Short mmCIF file of C-alpha atoms in Angstrom, two decimals:
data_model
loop_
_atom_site.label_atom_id
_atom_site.label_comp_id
_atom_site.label_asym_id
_atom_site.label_seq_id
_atom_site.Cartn_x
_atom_site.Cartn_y
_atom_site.Cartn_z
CA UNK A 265 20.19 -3.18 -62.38
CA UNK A 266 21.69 -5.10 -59.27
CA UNK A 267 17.91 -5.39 -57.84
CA UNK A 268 19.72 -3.81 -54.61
CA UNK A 269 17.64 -2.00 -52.33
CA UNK A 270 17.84 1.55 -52.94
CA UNK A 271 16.66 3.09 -49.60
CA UNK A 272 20.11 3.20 -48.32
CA UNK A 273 21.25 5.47 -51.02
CA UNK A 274 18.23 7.57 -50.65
CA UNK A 275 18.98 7.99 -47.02
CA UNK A 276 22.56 8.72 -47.73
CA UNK A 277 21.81 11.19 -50.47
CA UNK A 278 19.03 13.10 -47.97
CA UNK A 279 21.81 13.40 -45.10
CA UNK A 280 24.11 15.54 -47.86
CA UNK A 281 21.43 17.28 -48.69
CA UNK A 282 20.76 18.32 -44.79
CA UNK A 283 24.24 19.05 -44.06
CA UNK A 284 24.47 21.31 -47.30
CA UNK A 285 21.38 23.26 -45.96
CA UNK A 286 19.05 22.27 -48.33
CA UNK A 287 15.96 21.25 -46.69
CA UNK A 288 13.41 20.85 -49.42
CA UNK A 289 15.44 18.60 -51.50
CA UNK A 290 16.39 16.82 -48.32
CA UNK A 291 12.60 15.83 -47.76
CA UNK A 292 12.31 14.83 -51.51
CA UNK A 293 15.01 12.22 -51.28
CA UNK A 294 13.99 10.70 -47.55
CA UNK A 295 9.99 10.34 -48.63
CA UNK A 296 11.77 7.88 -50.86
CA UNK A 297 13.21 5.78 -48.23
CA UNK A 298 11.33 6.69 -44.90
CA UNK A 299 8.24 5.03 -44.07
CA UNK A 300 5.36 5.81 -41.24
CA UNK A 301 5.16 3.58 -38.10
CA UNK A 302 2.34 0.83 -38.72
CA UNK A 303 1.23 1.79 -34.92
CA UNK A 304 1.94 5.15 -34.28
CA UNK A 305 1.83 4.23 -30.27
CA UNK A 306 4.41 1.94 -30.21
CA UNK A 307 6.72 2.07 -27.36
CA UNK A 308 9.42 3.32 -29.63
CA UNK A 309 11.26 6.22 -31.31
CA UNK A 310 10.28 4.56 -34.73
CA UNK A 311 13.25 3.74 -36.96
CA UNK A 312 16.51 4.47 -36.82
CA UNK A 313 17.07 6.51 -39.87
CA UNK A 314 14.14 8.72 -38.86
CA UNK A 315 16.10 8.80 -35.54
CA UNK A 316 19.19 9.94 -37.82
CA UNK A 317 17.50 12.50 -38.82
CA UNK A 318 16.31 13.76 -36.25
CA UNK A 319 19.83 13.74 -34.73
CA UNK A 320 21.22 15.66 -36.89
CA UNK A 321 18.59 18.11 -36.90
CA UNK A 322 19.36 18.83 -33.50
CA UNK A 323 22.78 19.14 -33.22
CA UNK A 324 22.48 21.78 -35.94
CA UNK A 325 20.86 24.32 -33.63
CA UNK A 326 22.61 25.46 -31.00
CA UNK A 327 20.79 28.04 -29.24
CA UNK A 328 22.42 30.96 -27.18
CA UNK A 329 20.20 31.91 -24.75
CA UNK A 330 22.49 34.23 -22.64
CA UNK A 331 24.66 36.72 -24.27
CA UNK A 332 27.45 36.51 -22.32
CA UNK A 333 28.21 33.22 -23.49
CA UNK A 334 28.82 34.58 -27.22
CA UNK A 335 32.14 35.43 -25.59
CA UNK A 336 33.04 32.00 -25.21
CA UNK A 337 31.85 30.41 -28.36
CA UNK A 338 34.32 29.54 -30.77
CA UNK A 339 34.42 30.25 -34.50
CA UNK A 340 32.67 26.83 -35.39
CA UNK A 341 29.20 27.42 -32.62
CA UNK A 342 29.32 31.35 -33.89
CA UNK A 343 28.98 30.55 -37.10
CA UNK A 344 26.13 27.64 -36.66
CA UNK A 345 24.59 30.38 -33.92
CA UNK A 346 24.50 32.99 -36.73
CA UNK A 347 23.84 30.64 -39.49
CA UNK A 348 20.68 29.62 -37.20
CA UNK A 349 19.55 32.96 -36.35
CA UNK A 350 19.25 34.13 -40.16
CA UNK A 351 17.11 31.47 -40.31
CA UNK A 352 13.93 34.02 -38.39
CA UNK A 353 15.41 32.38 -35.22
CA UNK A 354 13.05 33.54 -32.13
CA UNK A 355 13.60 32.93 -28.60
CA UNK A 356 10.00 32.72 -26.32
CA UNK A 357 10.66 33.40 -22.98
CA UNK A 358 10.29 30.42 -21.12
CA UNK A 359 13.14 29.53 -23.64
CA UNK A 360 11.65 27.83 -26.32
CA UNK A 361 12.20 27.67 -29.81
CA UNK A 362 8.80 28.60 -32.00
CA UNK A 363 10.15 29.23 -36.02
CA UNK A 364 13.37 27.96 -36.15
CA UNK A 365 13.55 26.40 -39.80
CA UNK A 366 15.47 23.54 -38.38
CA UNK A 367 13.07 22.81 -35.29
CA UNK A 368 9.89 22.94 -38.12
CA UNK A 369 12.29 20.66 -40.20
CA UNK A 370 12.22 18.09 -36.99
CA UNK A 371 8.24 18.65 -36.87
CA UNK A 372 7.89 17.76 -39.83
CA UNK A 373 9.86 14.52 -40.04
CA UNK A 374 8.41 13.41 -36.47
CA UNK A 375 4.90 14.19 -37.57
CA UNK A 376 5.28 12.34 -41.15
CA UNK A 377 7.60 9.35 -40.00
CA UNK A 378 7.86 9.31 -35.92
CA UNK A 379 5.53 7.88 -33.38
CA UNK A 380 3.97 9.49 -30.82
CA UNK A 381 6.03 8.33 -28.04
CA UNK A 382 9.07 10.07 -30.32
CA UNK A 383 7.22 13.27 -30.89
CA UNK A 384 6.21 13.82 -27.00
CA UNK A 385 9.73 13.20 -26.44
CA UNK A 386 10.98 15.96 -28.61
CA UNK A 387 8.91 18.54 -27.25
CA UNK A 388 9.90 17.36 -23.46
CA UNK A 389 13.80 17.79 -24.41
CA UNK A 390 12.92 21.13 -25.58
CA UNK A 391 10.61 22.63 -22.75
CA UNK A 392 7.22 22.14 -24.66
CA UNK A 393 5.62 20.50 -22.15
CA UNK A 394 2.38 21.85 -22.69
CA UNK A 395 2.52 20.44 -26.53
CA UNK A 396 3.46 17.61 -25.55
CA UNK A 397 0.43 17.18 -23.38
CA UNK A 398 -1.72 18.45 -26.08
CA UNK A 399 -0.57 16.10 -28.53
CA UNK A 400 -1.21 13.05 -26.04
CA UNK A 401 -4.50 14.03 -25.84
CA UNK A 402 -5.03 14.56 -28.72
CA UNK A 403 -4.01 11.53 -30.27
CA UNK A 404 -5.48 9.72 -27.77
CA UNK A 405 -2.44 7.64 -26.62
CA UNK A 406 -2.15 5.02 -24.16
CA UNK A 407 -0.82 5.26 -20.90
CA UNK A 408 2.03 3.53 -21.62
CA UNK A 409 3.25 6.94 -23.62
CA UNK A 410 2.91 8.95 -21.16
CA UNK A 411 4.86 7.60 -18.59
CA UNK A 412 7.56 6.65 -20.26
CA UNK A 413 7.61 10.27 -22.68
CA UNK A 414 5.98 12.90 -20.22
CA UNK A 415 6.19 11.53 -16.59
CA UNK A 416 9.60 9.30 -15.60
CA UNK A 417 11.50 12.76 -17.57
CA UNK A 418 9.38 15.01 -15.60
CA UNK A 419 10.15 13.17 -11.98
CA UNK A 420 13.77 12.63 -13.42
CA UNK A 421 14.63 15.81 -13.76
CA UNK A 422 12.49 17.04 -10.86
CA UNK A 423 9.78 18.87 -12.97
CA UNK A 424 6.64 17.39 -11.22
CA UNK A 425 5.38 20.48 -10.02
CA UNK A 426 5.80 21.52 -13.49
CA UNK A 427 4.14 18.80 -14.71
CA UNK A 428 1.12 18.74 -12.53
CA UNK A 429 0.70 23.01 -13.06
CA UNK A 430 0.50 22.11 -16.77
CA UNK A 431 -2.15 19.12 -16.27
CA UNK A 432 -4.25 21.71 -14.39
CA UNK A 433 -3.62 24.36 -16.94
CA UNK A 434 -5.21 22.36 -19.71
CA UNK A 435 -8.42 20.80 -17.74
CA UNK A 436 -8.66 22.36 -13.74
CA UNK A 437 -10.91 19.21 -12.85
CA UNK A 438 -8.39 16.77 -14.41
CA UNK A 439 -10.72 14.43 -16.06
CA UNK A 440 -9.02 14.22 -18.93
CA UNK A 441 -6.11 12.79 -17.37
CA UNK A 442 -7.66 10.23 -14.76
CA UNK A 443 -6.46 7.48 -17.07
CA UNK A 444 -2.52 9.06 -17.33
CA UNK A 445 -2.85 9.64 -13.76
CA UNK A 446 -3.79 6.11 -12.51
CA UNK A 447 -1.20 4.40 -14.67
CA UNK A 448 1.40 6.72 -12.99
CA UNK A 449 0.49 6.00 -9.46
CA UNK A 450 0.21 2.29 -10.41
CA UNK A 451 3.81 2.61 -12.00
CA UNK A 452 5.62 4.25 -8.81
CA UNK A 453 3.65 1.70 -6.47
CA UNK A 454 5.52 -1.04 -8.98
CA UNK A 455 8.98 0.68 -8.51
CA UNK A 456 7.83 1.38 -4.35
CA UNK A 457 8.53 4.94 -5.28
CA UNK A 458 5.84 5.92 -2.50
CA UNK A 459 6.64 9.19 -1.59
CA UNK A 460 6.66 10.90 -4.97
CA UNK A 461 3.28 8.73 -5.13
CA UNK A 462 1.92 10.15 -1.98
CA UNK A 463 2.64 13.37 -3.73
CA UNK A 464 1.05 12.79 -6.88
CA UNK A 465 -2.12 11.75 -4.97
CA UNK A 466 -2.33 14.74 -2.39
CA UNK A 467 -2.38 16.53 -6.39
CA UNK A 468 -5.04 14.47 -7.69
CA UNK A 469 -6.66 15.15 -4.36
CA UNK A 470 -7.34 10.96 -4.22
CA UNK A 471 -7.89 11.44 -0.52
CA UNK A 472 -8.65 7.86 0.22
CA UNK A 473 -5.58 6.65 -1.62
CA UNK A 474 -3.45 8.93 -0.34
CA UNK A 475 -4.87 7.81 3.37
CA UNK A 476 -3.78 4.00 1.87
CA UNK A 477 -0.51 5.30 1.50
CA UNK A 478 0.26 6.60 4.92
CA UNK A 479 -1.34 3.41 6.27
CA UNK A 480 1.49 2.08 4.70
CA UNK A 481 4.11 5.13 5.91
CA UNK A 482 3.13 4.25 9.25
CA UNK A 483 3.65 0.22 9.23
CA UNK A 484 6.51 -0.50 6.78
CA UNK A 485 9.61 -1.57 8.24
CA UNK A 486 8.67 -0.38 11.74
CA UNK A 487 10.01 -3.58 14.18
CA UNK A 488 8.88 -2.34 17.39
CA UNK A 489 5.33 -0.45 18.78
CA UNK A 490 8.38 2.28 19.74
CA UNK A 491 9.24 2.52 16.30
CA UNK A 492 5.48 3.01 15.56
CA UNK A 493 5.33 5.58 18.63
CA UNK A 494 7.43 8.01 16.58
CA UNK A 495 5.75 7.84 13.56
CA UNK A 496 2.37 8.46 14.40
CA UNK A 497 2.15 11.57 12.64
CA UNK A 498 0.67 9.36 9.88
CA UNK A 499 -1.87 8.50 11.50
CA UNK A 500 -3.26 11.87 11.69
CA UNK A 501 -2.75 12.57 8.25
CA UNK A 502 -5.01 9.45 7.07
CA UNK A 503 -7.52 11.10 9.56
CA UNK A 504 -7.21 14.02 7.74
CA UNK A 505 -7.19 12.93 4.27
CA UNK A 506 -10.68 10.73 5.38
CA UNK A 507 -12.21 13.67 7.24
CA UNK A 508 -11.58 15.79 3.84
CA UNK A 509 -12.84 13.47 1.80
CA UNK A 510 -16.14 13.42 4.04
CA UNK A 511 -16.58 16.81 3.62
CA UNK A 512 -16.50 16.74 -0.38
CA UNK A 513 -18.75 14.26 -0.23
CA UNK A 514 -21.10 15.72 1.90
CA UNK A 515 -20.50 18.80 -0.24
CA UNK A 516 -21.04 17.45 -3.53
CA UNK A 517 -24.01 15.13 -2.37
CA UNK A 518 -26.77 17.79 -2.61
CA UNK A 519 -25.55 19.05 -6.01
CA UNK A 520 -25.87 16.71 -9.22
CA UNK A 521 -22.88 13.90 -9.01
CA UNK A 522 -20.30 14.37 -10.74
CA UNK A 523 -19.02 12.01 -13.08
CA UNK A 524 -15.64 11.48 -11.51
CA UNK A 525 -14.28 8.47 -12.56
CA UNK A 526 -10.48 8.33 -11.35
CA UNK A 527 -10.58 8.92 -7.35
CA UNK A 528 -11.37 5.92 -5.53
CA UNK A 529 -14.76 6.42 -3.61
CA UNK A 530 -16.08 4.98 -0.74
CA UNK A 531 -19.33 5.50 1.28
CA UNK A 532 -19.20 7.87 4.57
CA UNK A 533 -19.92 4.23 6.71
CA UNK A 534 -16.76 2.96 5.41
CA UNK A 535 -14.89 6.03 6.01
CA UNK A 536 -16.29 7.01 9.76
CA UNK A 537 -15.40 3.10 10.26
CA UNK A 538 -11.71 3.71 9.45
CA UNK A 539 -11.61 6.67 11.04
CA UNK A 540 -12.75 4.88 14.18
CA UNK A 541 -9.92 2.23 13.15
CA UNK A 542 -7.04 5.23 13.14
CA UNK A 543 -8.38 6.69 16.70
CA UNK A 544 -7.90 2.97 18.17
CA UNK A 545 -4.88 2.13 16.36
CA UNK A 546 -3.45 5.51 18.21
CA UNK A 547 -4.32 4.42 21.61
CA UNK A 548 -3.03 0.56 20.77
CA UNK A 549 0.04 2.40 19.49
CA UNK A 550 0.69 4.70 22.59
CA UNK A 551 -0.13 1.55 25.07
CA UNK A 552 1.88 -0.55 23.36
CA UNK A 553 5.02 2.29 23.29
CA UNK A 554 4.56 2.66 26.65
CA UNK A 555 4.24 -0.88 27.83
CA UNK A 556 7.87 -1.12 25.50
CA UNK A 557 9.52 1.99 26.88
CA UNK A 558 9.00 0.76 30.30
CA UNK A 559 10.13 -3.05 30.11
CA UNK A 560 6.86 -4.67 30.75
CA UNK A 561 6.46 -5.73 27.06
CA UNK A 562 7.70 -9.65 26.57
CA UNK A 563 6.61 -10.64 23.60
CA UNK A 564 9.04 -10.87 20.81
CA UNK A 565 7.05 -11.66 17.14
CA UNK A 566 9.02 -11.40 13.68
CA UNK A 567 6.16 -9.00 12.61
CA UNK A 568 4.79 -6.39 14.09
CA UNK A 569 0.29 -6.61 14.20
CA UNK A 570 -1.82 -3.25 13.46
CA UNK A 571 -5.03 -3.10 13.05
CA UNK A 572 -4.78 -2.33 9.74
CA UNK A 573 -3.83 -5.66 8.84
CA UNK A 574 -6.27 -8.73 8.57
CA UNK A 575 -8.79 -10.15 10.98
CA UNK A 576 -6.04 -12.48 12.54
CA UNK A 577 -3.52 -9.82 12.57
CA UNK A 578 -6.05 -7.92 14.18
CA UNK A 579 -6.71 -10.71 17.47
CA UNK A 580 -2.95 -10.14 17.78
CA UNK A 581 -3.10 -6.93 18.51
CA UNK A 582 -6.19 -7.67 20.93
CA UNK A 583 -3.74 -10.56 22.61
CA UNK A 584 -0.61 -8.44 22.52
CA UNK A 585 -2.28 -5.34 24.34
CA UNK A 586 -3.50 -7.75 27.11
CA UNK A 587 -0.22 -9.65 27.58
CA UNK A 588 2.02 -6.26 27.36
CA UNK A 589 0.41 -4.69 30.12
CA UNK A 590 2.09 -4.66 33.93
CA UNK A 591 -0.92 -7.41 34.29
CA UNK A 592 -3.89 -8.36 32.23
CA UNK A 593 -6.20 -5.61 33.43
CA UNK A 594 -4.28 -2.70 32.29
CA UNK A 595 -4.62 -3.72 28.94
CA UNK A 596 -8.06 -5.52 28.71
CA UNK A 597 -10.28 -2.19 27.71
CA UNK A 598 -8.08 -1.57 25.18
CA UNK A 599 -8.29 -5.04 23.76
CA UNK A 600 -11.96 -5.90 24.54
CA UNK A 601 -13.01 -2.82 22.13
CA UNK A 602 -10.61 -3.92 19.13
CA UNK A 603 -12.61 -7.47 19.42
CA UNK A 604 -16.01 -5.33 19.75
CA UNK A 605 -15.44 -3.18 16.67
CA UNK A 606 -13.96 -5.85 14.51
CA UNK A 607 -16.47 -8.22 15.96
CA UNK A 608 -13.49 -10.98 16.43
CA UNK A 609 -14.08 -14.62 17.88
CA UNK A 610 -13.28 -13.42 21.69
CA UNK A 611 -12.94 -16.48 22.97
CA UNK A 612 -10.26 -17.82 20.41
CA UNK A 613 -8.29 -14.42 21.57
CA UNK A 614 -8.76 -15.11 25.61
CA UNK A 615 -7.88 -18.37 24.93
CA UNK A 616 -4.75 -17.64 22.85
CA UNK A 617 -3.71 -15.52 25.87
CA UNK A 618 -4.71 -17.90 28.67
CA UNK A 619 -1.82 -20.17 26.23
CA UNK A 620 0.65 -17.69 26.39
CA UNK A 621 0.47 -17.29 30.19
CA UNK A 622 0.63 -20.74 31.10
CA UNK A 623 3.59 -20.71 29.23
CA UNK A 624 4.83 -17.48 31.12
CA UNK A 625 3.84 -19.78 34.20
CA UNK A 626 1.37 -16.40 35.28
CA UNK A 627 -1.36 -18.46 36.49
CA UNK A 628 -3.09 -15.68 39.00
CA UNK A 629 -3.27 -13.88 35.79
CA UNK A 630 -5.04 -16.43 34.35
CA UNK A 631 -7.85 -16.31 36.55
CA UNK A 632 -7.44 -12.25 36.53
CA UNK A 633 -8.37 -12.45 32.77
CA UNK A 634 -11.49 -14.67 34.02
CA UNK A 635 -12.86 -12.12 36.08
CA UNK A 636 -12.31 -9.87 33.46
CA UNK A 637 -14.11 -11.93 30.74
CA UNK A 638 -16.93 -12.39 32.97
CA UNK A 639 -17.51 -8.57 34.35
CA UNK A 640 -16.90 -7.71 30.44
CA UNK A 641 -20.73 -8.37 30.29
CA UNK A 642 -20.91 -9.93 26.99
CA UNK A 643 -19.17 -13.25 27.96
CA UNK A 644 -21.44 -16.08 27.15
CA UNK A 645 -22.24 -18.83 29.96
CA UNK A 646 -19.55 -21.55 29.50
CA UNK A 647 -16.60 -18.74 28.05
CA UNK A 648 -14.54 -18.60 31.29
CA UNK A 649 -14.56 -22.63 31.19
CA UNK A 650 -13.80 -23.10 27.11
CA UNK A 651 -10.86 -20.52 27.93
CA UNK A 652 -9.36 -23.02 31.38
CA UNK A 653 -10.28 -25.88 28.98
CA UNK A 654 -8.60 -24.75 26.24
CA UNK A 655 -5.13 -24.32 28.06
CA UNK A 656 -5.35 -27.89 29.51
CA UNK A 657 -3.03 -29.11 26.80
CA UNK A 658 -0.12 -27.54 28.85
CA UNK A 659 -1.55 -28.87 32.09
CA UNK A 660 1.77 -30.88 32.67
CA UNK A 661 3.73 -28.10 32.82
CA UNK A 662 1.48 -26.04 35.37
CA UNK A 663 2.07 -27.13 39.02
CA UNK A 664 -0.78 -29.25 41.05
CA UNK A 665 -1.78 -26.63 42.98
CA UNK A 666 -2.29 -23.78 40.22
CA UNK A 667 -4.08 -26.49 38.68
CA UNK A 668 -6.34 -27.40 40.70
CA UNK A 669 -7.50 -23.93 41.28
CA UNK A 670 -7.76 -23.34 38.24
CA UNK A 671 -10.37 -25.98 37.85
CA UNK A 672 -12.33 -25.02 40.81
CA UNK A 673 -12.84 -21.52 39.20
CA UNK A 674 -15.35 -23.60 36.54
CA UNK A 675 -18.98 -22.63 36.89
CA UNK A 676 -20.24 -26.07 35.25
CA UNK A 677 -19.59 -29.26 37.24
CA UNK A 678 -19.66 -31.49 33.84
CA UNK A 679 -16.67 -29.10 32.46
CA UNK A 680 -14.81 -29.83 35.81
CA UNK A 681 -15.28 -33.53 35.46
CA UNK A 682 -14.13 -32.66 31.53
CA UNK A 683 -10.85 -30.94 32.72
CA UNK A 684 -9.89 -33.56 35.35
CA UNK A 685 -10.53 -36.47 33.32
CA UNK A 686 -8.19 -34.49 30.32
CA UNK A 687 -5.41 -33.91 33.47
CA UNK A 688 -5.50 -37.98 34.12
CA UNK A 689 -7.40 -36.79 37.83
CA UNK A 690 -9.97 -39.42 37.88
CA UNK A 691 -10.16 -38.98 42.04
CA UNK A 692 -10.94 -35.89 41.45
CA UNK A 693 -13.62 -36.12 38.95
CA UNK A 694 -14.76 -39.36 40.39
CA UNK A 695 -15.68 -36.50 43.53
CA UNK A 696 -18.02 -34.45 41.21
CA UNK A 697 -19.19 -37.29 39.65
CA UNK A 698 -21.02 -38.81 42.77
CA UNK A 699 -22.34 -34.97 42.99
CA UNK A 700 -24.73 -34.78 40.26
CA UNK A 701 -28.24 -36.21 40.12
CA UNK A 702 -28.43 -40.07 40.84
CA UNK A 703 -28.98 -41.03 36.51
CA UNK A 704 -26.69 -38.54 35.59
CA UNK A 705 -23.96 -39.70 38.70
CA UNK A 706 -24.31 -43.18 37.83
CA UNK A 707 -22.93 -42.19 33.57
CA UNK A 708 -20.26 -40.62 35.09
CA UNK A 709 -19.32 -42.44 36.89
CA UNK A 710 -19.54 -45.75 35.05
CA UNK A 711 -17.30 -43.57 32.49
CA UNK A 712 -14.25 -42.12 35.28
CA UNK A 713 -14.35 -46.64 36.01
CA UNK A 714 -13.87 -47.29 32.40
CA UNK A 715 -11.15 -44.79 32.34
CA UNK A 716 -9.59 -46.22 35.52
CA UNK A 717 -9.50 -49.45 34.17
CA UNK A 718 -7.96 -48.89 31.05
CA UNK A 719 -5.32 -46.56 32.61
CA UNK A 720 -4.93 -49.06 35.36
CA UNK A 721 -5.83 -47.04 38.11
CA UNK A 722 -6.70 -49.77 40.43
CA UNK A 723 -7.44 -47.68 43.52
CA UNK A 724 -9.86 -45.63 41.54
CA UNK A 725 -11.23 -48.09 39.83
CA UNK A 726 -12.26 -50.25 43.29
CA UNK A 727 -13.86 -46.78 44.62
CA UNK A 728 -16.37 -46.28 41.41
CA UNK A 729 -17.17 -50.16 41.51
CA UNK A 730 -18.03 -49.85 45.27
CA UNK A 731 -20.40 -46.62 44.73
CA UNK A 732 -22.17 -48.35 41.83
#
């Protein structure tokens, strides 16, 4: 008569019903105020009198599972314990509860009114994992449900093992669950819960993620290449993780592919290549401990190169390993075969070192890492005078004399005349100048007067206008 909404009474009068023990009439009076979710895989326990329900449900069974407890139960569990068990209770032995009337009762509410993420939930909080698995696949739900109903409570209560044994259970290849599975490693790599992903992936037997993993075991957080040193263990494990997945690949190649669709593949080029990448990141890692442990290292970077980084992370481990060493030739073979295997701009690396040791004011070294660029045998002709060039900038702060001999080490007369002109010697180049074939002299020379002039190197100046 009020036009008041009735469902509240309905809900009320179903609850009495319940707590008198009187199911049937219970589900009469809530199927006229209870409603099924319009998306059944909604990220939700559906609504809260469903949830009420449910509740209730629950607290009404109280299951003993060890005798001796009866001892300890008061008058008020006793009773609900017998009260329960006239009602065909029966205990499986992992535990669970098959035909209790009140379990069916929560079943059937869940089923009729509750989403899916609420149903998977009530068979995780009573040790059905296996029907809740079941029911996510068959229903088909997203993701989404599974993580937050079947995975976070398994790794929460430390039941992966559990979890994974019953994945395998249902489908030994795992197909089934490539879609759960990949959500859940994407969802620990968003909360950096690595090592329970490393484990998940050693189970899906993702070798080449699970190599992508250690890659990251091995560099995260390390500060120093003795830090690295002690944790090269990791290393061998992404060789052995690629080096398995070779073998299943070779092993499955003859036979008709498989349609595996959730491990990450990669072609045996790619893998032998980071294989190779491991076995020289291992002998960067034990130069570069060594170099540390015995106080020849100097350089000091906020972050630590590998060579698993990018292709400019990678020339700093090619310049570190050179400047590390007791002098540049301990470290050169080492470095020259990073810039061969990456194929890296090798003269943008000798010259980034040649940089760093004028600033260390090691100027024999410089022409050490000469030699060594030209004996290297696949220095181009002008490399060894881009490199002197290229650390000209600092010429004021390198003495006369290192200087000088470092120009002198050019092969090309025109780069001397370059690097002397760039170090305001115009004597000097106005020497080589005079040199050169008569046409040629006559340019450069014309060009070291210009210079002169406009610097106002009188003396200089005089000198080219006389040999003209």
């Amino acid at each position: 008569k009020s036009g008041l909404d009735p469902g509240g009474a309905w809900h009320a009068w179903g609850m009495a019903c319940l707590k008198a023990g009187n199911l049937s009439s219970a589900r009469e009076k809530f199927n006229r105020c209870l409603k099924p979710p319009v998306d059944l895989n909604q990220l939700n326990h559906g609504s809260r009198l469903v949830q009420d329900v449910i509740q209730y449900l629950e607290s009404t069974v109280k299951p003993i599972l060890i005798a001796d407890d009866d001892y300890f139960a008061t008058l008020r569990e006793l009773e609900a314990t017998l009260r329960t068990r006239s009602l065909s209770l029966e205990m499986m032995c992992e535990g669970k509860i098959q035909h209790n009337s009140y379990y069916q009762e929560c079943l059937f509410y869940l089923h009729s009114y509750g989403t899916n993420l609420a149903i998977i939930s009530f068979y995780m909080r009573h040790d059905c994992m296996r029907e809740a698995l079941l029911h996510l696949l068959n229903k088909e739900s997203p993701p989404e449900v599974f993580i937050e109903g079947i995975f976070v409570p398994s790794y929460e209560s430390g039941k992966l093992h559990m979890l994974e044994n019953s994945l395998e259970t249902i489908d030994p290849g795992l197909e089934s669950w490539g879609v759960y599975l990949i959500a859940a490693c994407k969802y620990l790599q968003r909360k950096n819960y690595y090592h329970i992903l490393y484990e998940l992936q050693q189970f899906m037997k993702d070798h080449v993620r699970a190599a992508m993993t250690c890659i990251r075991f091995f560099t995260h957080g390390a500060k120093s290449y003795t830090e690295l040193g002690g944790k090269q263990t990791w290393l061998l494990k992404i060789k052995d993780h690629l080096k398995v997945y070779l073998q299943e690949v070779s092993r499955t190649s003859g036979r008709k592919k498989m349609a595996c669709t959730f491990r990450k593949k990669m072609s045996a080029t790619d893998v032998s290549r980071h294989i190779n990448t491991v076995d020289l990141q291992m002998e960067v890692t034990k130069f570069l401990h060594r170099c540390e442990s015995s106080g020849t290292s100097q350089m000091t970077g906020s972050s630590l190169p590998t060579l698993f980084g990018n292709n400019n992370m990678k020339m700093d481990v090619a310049c570190k390993v050179m400047l590390e060493g007791k002098n540049i030739e301990e470290g050169f073979g080492i470095a020259f075969r990073v810039l061969q295997d990456f194929q890296l701009e090798a003269t943008e690396v000798y010259s980034r070192v040649a940089k760093q040791l004028v600033k260390q004011q090691k100027y024999s070294e410089i022409r050490q890492l000469l030699k060594c660029v030209s004996e290297s045998g696949v220095a181009a002709k002008n490399d060894g005078d881009n490199i002197i060039l290229n650390c000209l900038n600092e010429f004021k702060n390198i003495p006369a004399e290192d200087l000088d001999n470092l120009i002198q080490d050019m092969d090309s007369d025109e780069n001397k005349i370059q690097a002397y002109v760039m170090c305001n010697k115009l004597r000097s180049a106005y020497l080589v100048s005079v040199r050169q074939e008569k046409t040629r002299a006559v340019q450069l020379v014309q060009h070291v007067r210009q210079l002169a002039e406009n610097s106002g190197d009188d003396v200089v100046k005089a000198i080219c206008t006389q040999w003209l």
